[in-house]
Short mmCIF file of C-alpha atoms in Angstrom, two decimals:
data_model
loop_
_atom_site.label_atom_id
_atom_site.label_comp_id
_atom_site.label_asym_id
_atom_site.label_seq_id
_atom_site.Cartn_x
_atom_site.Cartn_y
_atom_site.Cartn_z
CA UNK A 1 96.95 138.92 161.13
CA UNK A 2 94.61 136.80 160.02
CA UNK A 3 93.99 132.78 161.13
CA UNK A 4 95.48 131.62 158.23
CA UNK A 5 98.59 134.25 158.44
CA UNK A 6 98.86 132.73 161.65
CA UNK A 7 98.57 128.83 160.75
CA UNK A 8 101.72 129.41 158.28
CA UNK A 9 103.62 131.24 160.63
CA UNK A 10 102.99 128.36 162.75
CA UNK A 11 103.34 125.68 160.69
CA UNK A 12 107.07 127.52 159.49
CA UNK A 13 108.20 127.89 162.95
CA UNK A 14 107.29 124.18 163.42
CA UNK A 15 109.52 122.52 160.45
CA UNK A 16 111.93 125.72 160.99
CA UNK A 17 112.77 123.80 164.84
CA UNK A 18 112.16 120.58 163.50
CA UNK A 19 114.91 120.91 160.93
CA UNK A 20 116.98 123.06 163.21
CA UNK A 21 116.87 120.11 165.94
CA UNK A 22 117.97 117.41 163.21
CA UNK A 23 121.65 119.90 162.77
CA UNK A 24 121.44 119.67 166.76
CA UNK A 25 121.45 115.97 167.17
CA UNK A 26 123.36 115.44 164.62
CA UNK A 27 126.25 113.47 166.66
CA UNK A 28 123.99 112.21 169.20
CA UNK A 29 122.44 108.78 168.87
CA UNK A 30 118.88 107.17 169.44
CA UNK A 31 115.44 107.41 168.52
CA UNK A 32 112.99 109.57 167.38
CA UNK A 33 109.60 110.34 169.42
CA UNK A 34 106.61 111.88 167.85
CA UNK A 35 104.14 112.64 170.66
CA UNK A 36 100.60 113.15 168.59
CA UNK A 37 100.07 111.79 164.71
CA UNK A 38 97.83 113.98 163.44
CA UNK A 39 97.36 113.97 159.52
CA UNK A 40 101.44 112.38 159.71
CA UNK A 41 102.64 115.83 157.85
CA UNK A 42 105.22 116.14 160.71
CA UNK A 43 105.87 112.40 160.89
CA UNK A 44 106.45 112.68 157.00
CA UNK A 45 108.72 115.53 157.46
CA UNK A 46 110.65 113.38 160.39
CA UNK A 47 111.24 110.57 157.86
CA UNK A 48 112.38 112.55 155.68
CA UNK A 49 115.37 114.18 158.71
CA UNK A 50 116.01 111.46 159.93
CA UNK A 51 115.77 108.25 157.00
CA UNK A 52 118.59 106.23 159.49
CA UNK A 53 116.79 106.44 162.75
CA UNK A 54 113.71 105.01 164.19
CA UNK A 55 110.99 106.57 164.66
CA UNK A 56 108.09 105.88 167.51
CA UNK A 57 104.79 107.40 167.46
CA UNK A 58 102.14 107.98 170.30
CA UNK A 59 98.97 108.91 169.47
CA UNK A 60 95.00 107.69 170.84
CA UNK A 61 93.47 106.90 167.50
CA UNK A 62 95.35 107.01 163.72
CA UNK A 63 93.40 109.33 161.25
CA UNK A 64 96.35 110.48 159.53
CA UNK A 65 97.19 109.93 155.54
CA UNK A 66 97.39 106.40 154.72
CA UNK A 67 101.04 107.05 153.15
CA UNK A 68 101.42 108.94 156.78
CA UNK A 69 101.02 105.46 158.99
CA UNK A 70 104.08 104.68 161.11
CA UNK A 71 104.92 100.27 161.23
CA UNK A 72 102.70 98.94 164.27
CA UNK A 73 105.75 97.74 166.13
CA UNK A 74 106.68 101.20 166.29
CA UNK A 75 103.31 102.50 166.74
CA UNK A 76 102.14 103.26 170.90
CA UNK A 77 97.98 103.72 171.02
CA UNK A 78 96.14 105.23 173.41
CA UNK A 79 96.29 108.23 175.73
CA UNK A 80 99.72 109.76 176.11
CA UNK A 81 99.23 109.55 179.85
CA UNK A 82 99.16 105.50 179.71
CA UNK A 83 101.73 104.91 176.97
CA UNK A 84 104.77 106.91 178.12
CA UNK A 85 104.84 105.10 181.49
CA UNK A 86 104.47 101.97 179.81
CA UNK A 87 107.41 102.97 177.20
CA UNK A 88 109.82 103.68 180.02
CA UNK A 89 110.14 99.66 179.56
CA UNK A 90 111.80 99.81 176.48
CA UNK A 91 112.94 103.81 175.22
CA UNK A 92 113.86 105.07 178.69
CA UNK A 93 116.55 106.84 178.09
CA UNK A 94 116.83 106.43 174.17
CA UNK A 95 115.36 109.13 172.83
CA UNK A 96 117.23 111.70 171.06
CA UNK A 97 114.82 113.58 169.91
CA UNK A 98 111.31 114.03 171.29
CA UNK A 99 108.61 116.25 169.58
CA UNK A 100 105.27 117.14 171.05
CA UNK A 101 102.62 118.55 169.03
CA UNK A 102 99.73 118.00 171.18
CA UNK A 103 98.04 122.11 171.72
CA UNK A 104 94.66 122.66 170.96
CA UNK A 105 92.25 126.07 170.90
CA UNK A 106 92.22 125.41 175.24
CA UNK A 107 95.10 127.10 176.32
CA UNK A 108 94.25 125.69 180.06
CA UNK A 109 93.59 122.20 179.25
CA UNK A 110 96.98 122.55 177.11
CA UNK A 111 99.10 123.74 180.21
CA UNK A 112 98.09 120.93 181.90
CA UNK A 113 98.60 118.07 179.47
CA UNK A 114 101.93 119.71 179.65
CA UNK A 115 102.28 119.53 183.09
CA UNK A 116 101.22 116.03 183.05
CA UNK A 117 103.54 115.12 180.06
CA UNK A 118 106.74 116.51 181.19
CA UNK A 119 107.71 114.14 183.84
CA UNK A 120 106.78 111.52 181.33
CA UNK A 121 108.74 112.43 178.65
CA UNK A 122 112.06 112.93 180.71
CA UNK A 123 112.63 109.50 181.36
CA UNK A 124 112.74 108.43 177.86
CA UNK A 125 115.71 111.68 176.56
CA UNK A 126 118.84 110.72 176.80
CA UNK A 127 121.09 112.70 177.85
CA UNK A 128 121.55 115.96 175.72
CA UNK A 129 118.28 114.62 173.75
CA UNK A 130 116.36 117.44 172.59
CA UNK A 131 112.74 118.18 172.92
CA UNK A 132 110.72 120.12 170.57
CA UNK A 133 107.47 121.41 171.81
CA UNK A 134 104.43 123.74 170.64
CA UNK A 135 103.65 123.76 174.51
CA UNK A 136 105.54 125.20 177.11
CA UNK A 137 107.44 122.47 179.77
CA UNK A 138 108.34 123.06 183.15
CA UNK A 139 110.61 120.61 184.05
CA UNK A 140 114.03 120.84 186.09
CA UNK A 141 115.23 118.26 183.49
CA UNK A 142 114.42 120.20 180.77
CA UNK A 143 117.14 123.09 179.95
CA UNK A 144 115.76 126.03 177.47
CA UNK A 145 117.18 126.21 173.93
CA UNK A 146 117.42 129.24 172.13
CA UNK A 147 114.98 129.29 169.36
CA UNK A 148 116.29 128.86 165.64
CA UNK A 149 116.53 132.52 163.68
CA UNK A 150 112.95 133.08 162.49
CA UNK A 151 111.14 131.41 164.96
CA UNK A 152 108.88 134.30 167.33
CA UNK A 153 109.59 133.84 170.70
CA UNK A 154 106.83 131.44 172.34
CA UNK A 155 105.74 130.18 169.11
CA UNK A 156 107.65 126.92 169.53
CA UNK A 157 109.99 125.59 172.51
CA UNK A 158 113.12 123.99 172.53
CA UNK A 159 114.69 121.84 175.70
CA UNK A 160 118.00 119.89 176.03
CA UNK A 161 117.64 116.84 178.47
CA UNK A 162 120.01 117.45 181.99
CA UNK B 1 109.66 117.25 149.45
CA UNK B 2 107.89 116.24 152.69
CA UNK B 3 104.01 116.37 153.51
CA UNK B 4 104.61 119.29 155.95
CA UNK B 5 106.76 121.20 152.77
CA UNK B 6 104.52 120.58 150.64
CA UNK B 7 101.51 121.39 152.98
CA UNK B 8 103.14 124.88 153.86
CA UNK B 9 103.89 125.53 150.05
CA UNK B 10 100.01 125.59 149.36
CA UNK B 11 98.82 127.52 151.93
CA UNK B 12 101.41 130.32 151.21
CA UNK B 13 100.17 129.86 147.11
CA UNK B 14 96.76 130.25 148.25
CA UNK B 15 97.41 133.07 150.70
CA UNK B 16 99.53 134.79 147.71
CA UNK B 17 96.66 134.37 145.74
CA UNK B 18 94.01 135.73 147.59
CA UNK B 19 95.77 138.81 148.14
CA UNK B 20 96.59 139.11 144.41
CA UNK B 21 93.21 138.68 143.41
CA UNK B 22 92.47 141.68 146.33
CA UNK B 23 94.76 144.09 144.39
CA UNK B 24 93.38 143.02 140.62
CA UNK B 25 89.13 143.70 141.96
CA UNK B 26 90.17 146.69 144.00
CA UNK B 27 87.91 149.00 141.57
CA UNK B 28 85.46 146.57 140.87
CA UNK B 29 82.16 146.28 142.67
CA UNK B 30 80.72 143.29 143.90
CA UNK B 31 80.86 140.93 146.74
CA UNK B 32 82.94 137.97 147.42
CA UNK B 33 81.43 133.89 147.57
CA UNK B 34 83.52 131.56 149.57
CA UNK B 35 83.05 128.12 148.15
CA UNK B 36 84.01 125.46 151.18
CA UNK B 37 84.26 126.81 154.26
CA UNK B 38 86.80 124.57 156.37
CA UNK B 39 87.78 125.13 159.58
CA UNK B 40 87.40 129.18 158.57
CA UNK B 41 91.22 130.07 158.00
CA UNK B 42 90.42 131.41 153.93
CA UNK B 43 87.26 133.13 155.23
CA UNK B 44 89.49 134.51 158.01
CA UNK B 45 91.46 135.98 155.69
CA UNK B 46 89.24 137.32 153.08
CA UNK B 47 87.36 139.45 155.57
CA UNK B 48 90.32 141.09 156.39
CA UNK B 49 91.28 141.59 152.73
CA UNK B 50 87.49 142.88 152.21
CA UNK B 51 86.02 144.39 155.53
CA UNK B 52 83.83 146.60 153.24
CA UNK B 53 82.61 143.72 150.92
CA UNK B 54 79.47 141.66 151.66
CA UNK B 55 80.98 137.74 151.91
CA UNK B 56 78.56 134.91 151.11
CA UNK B 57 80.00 130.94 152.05
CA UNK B 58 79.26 128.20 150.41
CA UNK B 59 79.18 124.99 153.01
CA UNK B 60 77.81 121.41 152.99
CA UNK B 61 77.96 121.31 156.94
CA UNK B 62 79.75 124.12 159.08
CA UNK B 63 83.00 122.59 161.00
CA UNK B 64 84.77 126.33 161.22
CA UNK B 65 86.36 127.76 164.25
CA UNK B 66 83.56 129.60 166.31
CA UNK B 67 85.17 133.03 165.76
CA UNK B 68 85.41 132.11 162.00
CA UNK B 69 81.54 131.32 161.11
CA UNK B 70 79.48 133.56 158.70
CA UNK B 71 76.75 135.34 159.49
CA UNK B 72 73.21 133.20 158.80
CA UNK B 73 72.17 135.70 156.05
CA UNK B 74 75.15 135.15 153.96
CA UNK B 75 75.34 131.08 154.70
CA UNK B 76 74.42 128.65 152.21
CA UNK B 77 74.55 125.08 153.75
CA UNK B 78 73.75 121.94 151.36
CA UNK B 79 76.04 120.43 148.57
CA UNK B 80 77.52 122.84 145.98
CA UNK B 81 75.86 121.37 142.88
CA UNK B 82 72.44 122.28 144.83
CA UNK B 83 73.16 126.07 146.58
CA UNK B 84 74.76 127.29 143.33
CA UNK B 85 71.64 127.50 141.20
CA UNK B 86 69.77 128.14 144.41
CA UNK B 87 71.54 131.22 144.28
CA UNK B 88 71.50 132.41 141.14
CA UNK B 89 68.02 134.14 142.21
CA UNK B 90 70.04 136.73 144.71
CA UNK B 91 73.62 136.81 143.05
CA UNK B 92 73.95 136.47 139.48
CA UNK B 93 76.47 138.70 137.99
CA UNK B 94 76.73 140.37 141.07
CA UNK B 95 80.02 138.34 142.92
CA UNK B 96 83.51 140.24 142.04
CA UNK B 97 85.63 137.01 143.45
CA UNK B 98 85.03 133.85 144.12
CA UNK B 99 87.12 131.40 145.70
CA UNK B 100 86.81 127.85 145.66
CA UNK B 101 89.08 125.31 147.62
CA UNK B 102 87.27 121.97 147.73
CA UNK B 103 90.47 119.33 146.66
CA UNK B 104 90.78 115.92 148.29
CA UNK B 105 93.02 113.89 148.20
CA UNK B 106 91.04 112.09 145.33
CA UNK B 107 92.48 113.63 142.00
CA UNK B 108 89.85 112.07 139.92
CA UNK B 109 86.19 113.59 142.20
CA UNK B 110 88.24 116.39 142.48
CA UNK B 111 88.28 116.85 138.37
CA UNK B 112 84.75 115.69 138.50
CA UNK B 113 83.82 118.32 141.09
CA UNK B 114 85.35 120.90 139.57
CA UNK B 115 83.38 119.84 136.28
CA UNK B 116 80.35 120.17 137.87
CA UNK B 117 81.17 123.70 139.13
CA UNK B 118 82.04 125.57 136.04
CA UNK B 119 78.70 126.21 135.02
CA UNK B 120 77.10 126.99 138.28
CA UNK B 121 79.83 129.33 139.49
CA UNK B 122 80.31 131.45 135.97
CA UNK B 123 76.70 133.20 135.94
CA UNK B 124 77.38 134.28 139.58
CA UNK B 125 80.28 136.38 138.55
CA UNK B 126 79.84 139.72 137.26
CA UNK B 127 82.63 140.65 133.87
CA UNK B 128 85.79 140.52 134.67
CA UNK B 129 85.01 139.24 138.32
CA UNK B 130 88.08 136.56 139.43
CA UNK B 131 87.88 133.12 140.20
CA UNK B 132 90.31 131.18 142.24
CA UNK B 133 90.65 127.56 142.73
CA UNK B 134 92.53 125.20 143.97
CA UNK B 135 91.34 122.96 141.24
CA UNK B 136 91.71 124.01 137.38
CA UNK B 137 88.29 125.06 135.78
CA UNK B 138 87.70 124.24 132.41
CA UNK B 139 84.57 126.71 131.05
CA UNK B 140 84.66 129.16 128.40
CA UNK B 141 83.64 132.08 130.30
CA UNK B 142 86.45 131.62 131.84
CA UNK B 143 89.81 133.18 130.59
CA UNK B 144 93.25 131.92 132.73
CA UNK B 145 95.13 134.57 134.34
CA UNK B 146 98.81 134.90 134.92
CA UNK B 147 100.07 133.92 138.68
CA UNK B 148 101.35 136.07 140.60
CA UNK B 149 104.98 135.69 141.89
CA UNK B 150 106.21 133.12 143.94
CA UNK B 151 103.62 130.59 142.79
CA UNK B 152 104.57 127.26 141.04
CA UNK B 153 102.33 126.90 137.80
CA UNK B 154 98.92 124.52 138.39
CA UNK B 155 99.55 124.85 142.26
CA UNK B 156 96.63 127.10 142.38
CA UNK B 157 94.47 128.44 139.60
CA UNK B 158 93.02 132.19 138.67
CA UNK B 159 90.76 132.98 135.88
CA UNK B 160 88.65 136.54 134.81
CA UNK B 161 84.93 136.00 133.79
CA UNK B 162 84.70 137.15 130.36
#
């Protein structure tokens, strides 16, 4: 397979449990979390699920598409380890859907930004809130999903908030 | 459509493409010129569609993925409108595809790019070598070829050097 094989498998597996989470929350209320920016493709593709809900963003430093730039009042700079904490003020428990798209090509320094994210992120889910992830979380208040059809084991994870 | 659709949509024309363009120059000699490397995903792919095929790149400043960088020899670094008749000394008539995928989000430099490009890229290819592009090509020796399946028309662009 080669890298770009692999980017579109990805990138499908991505919108495949992004869309797959929007039939999942359906019924549940509260907000939407987008953990890292990026270009804004995914945010785009959130806005698009969910045109009734509001959306937050984290992310250290916009350089996504202009079109792709999320309202400053719902906008959280700087390093994901500073603005969850200081989020817990006003989402904990709000979120109803949380996704993380944060990996990069080092696999260690991705494990631990996950371990450092998940006890962060858990305070903002509410109950049954769903968490989409292209990292693995351990977290005892994170319960595994099963992975929409298509989508390789590992390629994406899926966690419902206990 | 959202940014991530429409994001995944291209990269599955281009990879559709490529491999098209792999079946139609299967009896034709010649090597293959990479025009814009990227972060390496196209070249990725190419020299698994062509392990036996000498692959020259085409970069203003290499940005690739370490695995995904060519070797020195076959690396042209500068601007496009300068490496092109730079290497018309060593390739003319000798390249049997060429790809070129330099689009930004600017419709209008892309057009004027492109522009630019026709003449410089045509005397590389040998007859009936392919060119494809991500932006449309205007030249006379070059003559449009059909898509293959599954590709919306004027998402991507293939042409035979007559």
């Amino acid at each position: 397979m080669s890298r770009l094989d692999s980017f579109i498998r990805r990138l499908e597996a991505q919108r495949t449990c992004l869309n797959h989470v929007a039939a999942l929350i359906d019924r549940l209320d509260g907000i939407v979390l987008e953990l890292g920016l990026g270009n804004g493709r995914t945010y785009d593709h959130l806005r698009k699920l969910f045109p009734n809900r509001d959306i937050y963003v984290c992310e250290r430093r916009v350089a996504a598409h202009p079109d792709c730039i999320p309202p400053a009042e719902r906008l959280l700079l700087g390093d994901l380890r500073d603005t969850l904490p200081r989020a817990r003020a006003g989402l904990a428990g709000k979120v109803a859907f949380a996704h993380l798209d944060v990996g990069t090509g080092d696999a260690a320094a991705n494990r631990a930004l996950a371990g450092d994210l998940a006890p962060l992120v858990a305070p903002l889910l509410r109950e049954d809130g769903v968490l989409a992830s292209d990292q693995m979380m351990d977290c005892p208040k994170f319960a595994s999903l099963p992975l929409p059809d298509g989508v390789a084991r590992g390629r994406y994870h899926l966690y419902r908030r206990v």
